[in-house]
Coordinates of C-alpha atoms and ligand atoms in Angstrom, one line a residue:
Chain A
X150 CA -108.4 84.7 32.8
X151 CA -107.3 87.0 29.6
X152 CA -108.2 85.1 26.7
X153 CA -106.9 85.7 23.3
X154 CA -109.1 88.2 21.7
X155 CA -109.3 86.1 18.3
X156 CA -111.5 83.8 19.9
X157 CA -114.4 86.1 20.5
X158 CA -117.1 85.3 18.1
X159 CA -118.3 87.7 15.9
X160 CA -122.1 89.2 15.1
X161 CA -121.7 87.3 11.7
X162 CA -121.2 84.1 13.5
X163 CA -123.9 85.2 16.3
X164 CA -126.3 85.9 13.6
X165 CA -125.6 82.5 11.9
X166 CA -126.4 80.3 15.2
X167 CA -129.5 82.7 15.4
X168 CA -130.7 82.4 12.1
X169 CA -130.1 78.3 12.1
X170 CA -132.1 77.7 15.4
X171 CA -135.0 79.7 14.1
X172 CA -135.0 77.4 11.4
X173 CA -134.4 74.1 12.6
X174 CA -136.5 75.3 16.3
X175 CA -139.0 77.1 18.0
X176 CA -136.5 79.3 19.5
X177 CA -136.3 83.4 18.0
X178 CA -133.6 85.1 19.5
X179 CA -133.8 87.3 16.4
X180 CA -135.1 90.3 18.4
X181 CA -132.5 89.9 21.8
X182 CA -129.9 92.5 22.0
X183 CA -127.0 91.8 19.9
X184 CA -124.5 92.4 22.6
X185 CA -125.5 91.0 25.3
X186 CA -126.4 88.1 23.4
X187 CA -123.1 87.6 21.8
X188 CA -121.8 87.3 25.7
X189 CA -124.2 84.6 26.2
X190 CA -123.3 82.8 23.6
X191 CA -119.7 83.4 24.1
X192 CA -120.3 82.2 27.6
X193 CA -121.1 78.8 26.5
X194 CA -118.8 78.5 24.1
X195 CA -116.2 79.1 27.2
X196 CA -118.0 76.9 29.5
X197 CA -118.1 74.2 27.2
X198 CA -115.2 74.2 25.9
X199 CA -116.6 74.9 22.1
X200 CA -116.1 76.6 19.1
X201 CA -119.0 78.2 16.4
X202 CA -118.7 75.3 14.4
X203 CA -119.2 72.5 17.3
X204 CA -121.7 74.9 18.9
X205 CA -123.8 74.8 14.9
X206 CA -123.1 70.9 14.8
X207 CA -124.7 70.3 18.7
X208 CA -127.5 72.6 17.7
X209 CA -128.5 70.7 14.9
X210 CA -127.5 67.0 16.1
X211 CA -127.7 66.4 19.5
X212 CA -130.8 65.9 21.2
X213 CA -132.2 68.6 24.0
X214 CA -129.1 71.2 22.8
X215 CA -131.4 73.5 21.7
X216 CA -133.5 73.7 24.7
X217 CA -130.0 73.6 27.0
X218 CA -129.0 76.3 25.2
X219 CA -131.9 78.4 26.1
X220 CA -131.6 77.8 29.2
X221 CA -128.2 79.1 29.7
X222 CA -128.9 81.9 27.5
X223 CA -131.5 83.4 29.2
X224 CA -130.8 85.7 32.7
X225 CA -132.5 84.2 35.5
X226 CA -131.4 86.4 37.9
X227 CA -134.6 87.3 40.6
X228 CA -135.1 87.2 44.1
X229 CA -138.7 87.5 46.1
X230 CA -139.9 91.3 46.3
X231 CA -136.9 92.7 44.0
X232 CA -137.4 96.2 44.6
X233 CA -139.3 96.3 47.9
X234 CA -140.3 99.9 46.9
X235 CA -142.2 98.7 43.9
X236 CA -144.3 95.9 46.0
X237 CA -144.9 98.7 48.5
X238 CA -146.1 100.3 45.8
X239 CA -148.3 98.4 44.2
X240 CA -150.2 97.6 47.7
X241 CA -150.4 101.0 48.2
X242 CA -151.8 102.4 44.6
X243 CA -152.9 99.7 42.9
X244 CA -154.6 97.2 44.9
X245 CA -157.3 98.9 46.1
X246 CA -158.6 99.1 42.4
X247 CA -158.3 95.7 42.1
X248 CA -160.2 95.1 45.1
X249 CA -163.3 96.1 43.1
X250 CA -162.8 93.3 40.8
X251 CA -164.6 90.0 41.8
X252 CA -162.7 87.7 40.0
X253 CA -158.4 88.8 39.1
X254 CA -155.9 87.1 36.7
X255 CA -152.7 88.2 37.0
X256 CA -149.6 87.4 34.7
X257 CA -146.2 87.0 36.0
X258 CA -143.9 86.9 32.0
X259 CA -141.1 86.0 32.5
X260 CA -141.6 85.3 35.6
X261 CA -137.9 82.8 36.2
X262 CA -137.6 80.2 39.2
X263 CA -140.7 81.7 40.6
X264 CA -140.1 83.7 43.7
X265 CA -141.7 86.9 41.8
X266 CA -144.7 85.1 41.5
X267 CA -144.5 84.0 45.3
X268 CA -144.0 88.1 46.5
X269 CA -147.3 88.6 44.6
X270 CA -149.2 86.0 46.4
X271 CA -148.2 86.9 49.8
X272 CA -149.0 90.6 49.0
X273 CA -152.6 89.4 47.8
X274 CA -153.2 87.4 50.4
X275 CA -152.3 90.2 53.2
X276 CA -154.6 92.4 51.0
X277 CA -157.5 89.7 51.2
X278 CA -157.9 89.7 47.3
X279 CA -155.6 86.0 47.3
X280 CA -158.7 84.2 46.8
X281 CA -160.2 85.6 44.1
X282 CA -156.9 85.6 42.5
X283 CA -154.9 83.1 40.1
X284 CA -151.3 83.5 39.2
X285 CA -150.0 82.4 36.1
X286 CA -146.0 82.4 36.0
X287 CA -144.8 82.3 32.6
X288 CA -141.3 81.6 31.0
X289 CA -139.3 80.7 27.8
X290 CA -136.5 78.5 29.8
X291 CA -138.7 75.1 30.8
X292 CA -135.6 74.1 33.6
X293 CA -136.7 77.3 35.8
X294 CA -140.1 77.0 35.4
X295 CA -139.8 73.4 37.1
X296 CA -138.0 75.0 39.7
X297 CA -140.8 77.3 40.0
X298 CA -143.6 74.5 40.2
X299 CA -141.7 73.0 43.0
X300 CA -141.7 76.5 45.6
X301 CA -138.6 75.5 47.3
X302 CA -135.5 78.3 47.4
X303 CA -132.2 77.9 49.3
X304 CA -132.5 78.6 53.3
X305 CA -129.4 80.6 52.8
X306 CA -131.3 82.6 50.9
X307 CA -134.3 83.7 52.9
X308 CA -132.4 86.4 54.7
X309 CA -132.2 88.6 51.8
X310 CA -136.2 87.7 50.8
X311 CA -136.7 88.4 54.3
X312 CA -135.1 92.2 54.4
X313 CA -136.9 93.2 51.2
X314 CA -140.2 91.5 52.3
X315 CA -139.6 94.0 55.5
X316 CA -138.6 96.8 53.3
X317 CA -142.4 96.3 51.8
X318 CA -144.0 97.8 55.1
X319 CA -145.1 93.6 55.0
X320 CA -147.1 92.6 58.6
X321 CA -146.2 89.4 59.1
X322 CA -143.1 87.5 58.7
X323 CA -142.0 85.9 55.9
X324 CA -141.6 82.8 57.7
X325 CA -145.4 82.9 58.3
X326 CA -145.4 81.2 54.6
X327 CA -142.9 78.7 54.3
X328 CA -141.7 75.7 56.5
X329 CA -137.6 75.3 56.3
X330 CA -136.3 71.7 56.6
X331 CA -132.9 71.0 56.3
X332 CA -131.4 73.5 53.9
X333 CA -134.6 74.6 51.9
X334 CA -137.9 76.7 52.8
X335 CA -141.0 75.4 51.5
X336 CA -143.7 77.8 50.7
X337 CA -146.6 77.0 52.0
X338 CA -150.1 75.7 49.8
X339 CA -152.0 78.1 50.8
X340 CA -149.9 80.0 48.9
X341 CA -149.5 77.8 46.0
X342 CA -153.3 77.4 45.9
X343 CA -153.9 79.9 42.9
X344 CA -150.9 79.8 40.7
X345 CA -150.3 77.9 37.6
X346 CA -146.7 77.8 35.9
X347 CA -146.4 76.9 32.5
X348 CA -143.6 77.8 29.5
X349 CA -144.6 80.2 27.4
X350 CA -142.6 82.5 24.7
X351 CA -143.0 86.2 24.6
X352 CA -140.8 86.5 21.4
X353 CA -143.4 83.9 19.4
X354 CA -146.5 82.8 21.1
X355 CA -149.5 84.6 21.6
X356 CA -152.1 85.7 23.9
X357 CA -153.3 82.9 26.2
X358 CA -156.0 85.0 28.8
X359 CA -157.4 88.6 29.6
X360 CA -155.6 89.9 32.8
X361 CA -156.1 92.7 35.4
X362 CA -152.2 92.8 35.9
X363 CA -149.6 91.7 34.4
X364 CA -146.1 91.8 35.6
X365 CA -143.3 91.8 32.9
X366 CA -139.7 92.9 34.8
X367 CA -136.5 92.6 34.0
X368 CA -137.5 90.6 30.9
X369 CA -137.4 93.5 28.3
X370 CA -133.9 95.1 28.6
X371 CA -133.1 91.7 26.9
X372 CA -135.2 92.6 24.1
X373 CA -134.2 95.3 20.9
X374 CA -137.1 97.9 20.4
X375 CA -138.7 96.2 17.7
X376 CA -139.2 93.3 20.0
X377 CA -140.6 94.8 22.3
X378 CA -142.8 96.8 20.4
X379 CA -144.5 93.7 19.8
X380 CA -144.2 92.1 23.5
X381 CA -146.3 95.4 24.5
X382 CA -148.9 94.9 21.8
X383 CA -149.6 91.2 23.0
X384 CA -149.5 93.0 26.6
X385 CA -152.3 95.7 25.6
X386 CA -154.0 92.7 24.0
X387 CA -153.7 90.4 26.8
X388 CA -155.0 93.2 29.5
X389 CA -158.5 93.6 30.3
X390 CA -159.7 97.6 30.5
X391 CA -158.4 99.1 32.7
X392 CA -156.0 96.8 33.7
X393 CA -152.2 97.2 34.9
X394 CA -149.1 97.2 33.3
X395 CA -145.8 96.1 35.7
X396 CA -142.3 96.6 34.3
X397 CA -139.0 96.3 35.4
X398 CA -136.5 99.5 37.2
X399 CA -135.0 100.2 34.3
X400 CA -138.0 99.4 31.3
X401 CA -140.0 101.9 30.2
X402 CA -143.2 102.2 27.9
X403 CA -142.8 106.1 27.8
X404 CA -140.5 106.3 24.6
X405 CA -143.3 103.7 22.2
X406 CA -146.5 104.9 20.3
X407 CA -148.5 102.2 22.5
X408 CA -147.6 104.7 25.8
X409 CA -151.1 106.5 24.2
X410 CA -153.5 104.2 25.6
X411 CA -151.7 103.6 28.6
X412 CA -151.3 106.3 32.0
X413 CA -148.8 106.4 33.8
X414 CA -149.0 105.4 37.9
X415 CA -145.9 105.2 39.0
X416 CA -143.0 106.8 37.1
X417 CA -140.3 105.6 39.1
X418 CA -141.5 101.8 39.4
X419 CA -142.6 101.8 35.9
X420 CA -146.6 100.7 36.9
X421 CA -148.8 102.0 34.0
X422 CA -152.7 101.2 33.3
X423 CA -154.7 100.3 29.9
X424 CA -157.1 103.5 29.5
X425 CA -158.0 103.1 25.8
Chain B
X130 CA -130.4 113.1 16.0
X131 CA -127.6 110.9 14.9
X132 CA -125.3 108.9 17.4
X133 CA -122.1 110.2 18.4
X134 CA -119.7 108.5 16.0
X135 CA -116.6 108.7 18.3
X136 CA -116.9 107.5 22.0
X137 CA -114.1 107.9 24.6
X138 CA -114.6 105.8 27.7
X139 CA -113.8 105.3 31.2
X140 CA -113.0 103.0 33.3
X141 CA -112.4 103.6 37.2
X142 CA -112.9 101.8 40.5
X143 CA -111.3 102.6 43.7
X144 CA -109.5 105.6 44.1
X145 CA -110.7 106.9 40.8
X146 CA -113.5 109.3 41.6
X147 CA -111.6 112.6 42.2
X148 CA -109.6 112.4 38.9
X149 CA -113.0 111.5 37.4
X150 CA -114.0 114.1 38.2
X151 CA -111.6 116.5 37.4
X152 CA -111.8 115.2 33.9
X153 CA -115.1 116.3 33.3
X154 CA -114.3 119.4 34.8
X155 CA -111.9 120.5 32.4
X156 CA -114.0 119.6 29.2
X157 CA -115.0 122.3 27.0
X158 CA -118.2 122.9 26.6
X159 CA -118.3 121.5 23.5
X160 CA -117.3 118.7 21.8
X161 CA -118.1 116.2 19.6
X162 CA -117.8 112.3 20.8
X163 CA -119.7 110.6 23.8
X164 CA -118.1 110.3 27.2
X165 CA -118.9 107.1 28.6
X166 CA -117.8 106.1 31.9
X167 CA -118.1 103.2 34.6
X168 CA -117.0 103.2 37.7
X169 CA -117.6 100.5 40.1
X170 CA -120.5 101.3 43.1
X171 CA -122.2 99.5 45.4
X172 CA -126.1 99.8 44.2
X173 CA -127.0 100.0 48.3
X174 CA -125.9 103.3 48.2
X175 CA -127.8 105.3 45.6
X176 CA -125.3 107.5 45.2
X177 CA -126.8 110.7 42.7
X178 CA -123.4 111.0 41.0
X179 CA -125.3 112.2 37.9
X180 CA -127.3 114.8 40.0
X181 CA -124.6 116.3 41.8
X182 CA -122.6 116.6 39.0
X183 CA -124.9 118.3 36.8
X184 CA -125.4 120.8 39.2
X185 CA -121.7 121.2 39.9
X186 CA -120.9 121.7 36.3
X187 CA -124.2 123.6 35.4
X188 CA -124.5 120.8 32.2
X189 CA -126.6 117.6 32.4
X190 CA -124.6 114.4 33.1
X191 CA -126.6 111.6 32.4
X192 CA -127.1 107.8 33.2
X193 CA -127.2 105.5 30.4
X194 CA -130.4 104.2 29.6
X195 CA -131.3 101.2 28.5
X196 CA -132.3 101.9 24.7
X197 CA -131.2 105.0 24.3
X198 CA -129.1 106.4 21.5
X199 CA -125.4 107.1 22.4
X200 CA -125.4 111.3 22.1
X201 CA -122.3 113.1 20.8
X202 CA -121.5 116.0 23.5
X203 CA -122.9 114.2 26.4
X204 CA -121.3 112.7 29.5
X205 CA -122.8 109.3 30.8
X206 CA -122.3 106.8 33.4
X207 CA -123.2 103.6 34.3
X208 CA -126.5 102.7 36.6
X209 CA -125.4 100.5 39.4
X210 CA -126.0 96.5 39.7
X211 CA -126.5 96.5 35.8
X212 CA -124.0 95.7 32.9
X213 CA -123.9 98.5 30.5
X214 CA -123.1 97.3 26.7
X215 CA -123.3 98.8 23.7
X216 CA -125.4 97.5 20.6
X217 CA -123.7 97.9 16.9
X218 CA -126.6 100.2 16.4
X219 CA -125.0 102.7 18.9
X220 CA -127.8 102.3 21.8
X221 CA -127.2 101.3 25.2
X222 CA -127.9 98.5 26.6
X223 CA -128.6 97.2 29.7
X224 CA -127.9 93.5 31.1
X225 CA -127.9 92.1 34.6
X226 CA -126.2 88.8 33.8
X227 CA -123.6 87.6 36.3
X228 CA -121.1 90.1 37.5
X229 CA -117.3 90.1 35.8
X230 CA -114.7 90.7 37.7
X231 CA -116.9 90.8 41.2
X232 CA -118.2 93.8 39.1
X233 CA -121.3 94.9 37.6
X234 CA -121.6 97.0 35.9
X235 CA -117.9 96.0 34.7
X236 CA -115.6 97.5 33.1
X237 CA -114.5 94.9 30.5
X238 CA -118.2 94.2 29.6
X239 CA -118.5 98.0 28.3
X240 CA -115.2 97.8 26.5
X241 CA -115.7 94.7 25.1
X242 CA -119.1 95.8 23.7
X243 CA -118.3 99.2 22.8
X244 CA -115.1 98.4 21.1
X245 CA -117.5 95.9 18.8
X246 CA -119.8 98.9 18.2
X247 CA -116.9 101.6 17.5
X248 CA -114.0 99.3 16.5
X249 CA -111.8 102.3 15.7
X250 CA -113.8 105.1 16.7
X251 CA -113.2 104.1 20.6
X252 CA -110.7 105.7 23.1
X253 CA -110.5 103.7 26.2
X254 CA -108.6 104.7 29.7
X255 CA -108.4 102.7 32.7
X256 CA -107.6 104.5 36.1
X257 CA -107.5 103.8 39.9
X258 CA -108.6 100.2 41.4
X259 CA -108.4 97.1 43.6
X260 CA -109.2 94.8 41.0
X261 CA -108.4 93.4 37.4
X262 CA -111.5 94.4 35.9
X263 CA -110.6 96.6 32.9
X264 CA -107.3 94.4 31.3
X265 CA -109.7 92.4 28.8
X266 CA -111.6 95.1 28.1
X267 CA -108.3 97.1 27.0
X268 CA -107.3 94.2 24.9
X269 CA -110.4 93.6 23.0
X270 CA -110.4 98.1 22.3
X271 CA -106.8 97.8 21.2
X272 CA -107.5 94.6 18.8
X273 CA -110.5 96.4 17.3
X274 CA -108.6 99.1 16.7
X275 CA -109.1 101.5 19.2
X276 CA -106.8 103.6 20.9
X277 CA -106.0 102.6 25.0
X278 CA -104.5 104.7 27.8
X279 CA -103.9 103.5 31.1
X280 CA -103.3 105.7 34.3
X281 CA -99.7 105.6 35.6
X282 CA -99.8 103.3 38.7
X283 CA -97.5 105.1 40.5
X284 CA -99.9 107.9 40.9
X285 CA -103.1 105.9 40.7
X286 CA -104.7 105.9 44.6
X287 CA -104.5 101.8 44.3
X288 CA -102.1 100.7 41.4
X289 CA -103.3 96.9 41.1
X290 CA -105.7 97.5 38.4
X291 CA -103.7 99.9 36.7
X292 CA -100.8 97.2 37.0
X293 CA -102.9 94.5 35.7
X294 CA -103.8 96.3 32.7
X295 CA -100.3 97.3 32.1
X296 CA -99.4 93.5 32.3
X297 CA -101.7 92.2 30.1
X298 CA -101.6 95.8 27.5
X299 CA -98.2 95.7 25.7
X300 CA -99.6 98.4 23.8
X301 CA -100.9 100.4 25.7
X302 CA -99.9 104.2 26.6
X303 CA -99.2 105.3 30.1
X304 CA -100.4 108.3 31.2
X305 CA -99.8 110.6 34.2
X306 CA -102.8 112.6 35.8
X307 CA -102.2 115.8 34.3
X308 CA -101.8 113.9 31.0
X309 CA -105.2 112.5 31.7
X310 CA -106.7 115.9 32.1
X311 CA -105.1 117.6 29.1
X312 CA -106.8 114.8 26.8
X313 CA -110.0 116.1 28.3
X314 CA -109.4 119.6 28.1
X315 CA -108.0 119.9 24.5
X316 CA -111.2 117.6 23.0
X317 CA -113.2 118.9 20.1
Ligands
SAM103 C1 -134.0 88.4 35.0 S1 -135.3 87.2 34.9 C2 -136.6 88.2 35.6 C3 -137.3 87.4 36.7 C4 -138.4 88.2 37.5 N1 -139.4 88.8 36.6 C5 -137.7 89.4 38.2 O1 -137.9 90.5 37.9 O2 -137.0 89.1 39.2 C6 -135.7 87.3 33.1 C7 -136.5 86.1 32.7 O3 -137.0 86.3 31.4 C8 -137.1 85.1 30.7 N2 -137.2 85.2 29.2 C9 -136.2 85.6 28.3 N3 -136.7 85.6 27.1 C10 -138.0 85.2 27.2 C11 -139.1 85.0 26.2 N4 -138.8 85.2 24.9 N5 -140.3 84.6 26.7 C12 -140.5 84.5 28.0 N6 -139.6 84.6 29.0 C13 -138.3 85.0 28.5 C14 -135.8 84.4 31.1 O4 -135.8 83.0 30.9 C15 -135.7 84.8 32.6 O5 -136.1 83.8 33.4

């Protein structure tokens, strides 16, 4: 519905509510883009039925705000094997170097309710390298990590997982990996053998591992420049030689200084690999 | 290079395409703010509007990229099944929260955002479509200060969103499709 326009909030106010929860929280949103941001926020403010001053006074007073507001910050948007093309791809170019490892880690950031990190273990299984393999799914918002943890997803929305598992060249079925009952699919533990979920913060915390791959998509258009100058730099750091760099469709490393130590491998799917 | 520090946008859905395209056409070869311009497409169908019309016009028509600085005397559109916004830094910015308006990218979103970033430096037209995406978006240009123009729905291929705008845009001018044009053709 039209709204009046007066009751949009304005970057002063935005920067306010960012500057008190980085005070009072572990939360940063300093370094998320401004505008989109500001529609978040606005969001909730619509949802809920508040204004800047009731949205301050939860933040500071009531208990769990701050971590609800997180949650309905962040875009969780993702579906298994988003951009078939890309998983196709990285079966096709990239696993067979990482077959010569014995041992892989592999980093899903940002990795949502989970379904991201479920594509990659179905594709490493078919390529025989699932065992040797452990996933860790990492993500600011704590509500879809749970969600992740559990490996259950809508029936209803299997179909679509299903096409874009196809669209991979896959062998099998997708169905080969989860048991439906009643209205939800179940993935499998076989599946779930190797993968660990766990919150973690791009914006403030810091290395945790050394990985042969790590997949960051869809995570970074959030982020200003500045931001995710130094998302890449805990990236480079977190990546053993030689290892790969996974970003979203539209996220590129080619226009920051750190593109130097990197090559590219795919240009379209935005793969790139630590050579320095 | 610095950004452009006038931006004229577009906003079309159904129906619009062909005067979309005629727009562009008629430009000069020069000028000096940053045409900006979303129309609503289905991202199953990667249609290469920016290819075929930077061949058709011999000049490059571009696709905003996330990031990237907002050019004067460049023509971009929005990438399907993503929000495009504008930062108050004058980059683009891309966001694929939920869709407004059935729509993303949508129309409002870029207006809203841009009209942020320009306030008064932002010229915003709504044309052809089935839907009401586009009437906030004019209100939120016109508040900020910006100038809006809305195609006449009596010669827009579907009126509705046209009409909507009209409806909720008090303010707002009406122009007919040559009208349209000649604001293209006589820019500087
Ligand atoms: C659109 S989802 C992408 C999911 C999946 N990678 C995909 O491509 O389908 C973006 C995720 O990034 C997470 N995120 C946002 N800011 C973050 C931060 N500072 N640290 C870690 N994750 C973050 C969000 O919570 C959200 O789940």
């Amino acid at each position: 519905m039209a709204k009046l326009n007066t009751s949009y909030i304005t970057f002063e106010e935005l920067e306010e509510v960012v500057t008190l929860l980085k005070n009072i929280s572990d939360f940063d949103l300093r370094g998320y883009t401004k505008s989109s941001l500001k529609r978040r926020i606005q969001r909730i403010l619509d949802l809920q039925g508040m204004d800047i001053v009731d949205l301050k006074n939860a933040i500071t007073n009531i208990d769990g705000f701050q971590n609800f507001l997180m949650n309905e910050v962040t875009v969780n948007v993702t579906e298994m094997f988003r951009d078939p093309q890309y998983f196709a791809m990285l079966r096709q170019e990239v696993f067979p170097y990482l077959a010569t490892y014995p041992r892989l880690k592999i980093w899903s950031a940002g990795c949502s309710t989970g379904q991201e990190v479920y594509s990659l273990a179905i594709l490493l299984e078919e390529s025989n390298l699932y065992e040797r393999s452990f996933i860790y799914g990492t993500d600011i918002n704590n509500q879809v990590i749970e969600t992740a943890k559990k490996g259950i997803y809508p029936v209803k929305k299997l179909k679509l997982y299903s096409e874009n598992y196809h669209a991979t060249n896959a062998p099998h079925s997708l169905a080969d990996y989860y048991t439906a009952m009643y209205e939800n699919a179940i993935f499998n533990q076989k599946i779930r053998n190797n993968i660990l979920f766990s919150q973690h913060n791009l914006a403030t915390d810091s290395a945790f591992n050394e990985f042969q791959l790590i997949s960051c998509r869809n995570v970074l258009i959030y982020f200003d420049i500045e931001l995710q100058k130094k998302v890449f730099d805990l990236f480079y750091e977190s990546l053993s030689e030689f290892g790969f760099l996974c970003l979203g469709a539209k996220e590129s490393l080619s226009h920051h200084n750190i593109m130097s130590k990197f090559k590219i491998i795919n240009k379209e799917f935005n793969i790139y690999q630590k050579i320095k | 290079m610095l950004p452009a520090e006038n931006i004229i946008l577009i906003g079309g859905s159904a129906g619009s395409y062909n005067l979309i395209l005629s727009c562009i056409e008629s430009l000069p070869s020069v000028f000096s703010a940053a045409i900006i311009i979303v129309i609503h497409r289905n991202p199953k169908f990667i249609t290469k509007i920016e290819e075929t019309l930077t061949v058709r016009l011999k000049r490059s028509v571009l696709t905003a990229r996330d990031k990237a600085i907002i050019l004067p005397n460049n023509i971009y559109f929005a990438t399907a099944g993503y929000h495009l916004l504008i930062e108050p830094n004058k980059t683009f910015c891309l966001d694929q929260s939920e869709p407004v308006q059935f729509s993303r990218p949508s129309i409002d979103v870029l207006f809203e955002s841009a009209a942020d970033a320009y306030t008064d430096k932002c010229t915003a037209i709504l044309l052809s479509g089935a839907n009401r995406d586009g009437t906030d978006g004019l209100q939120h240009v016109y508040h900020m200060g910006g100038e809006i123009y809305i195609q006449s729905p009596a010669e827009a291929l579907m009126s509705t969103m046209p009409e909507s705008a009209i409806a909720g845009n008090q303010n707002a001018k009406i122009w007919k499709n040559e009208q349209i044009i000649s604001f293209f053709q006589k820019l500087k």
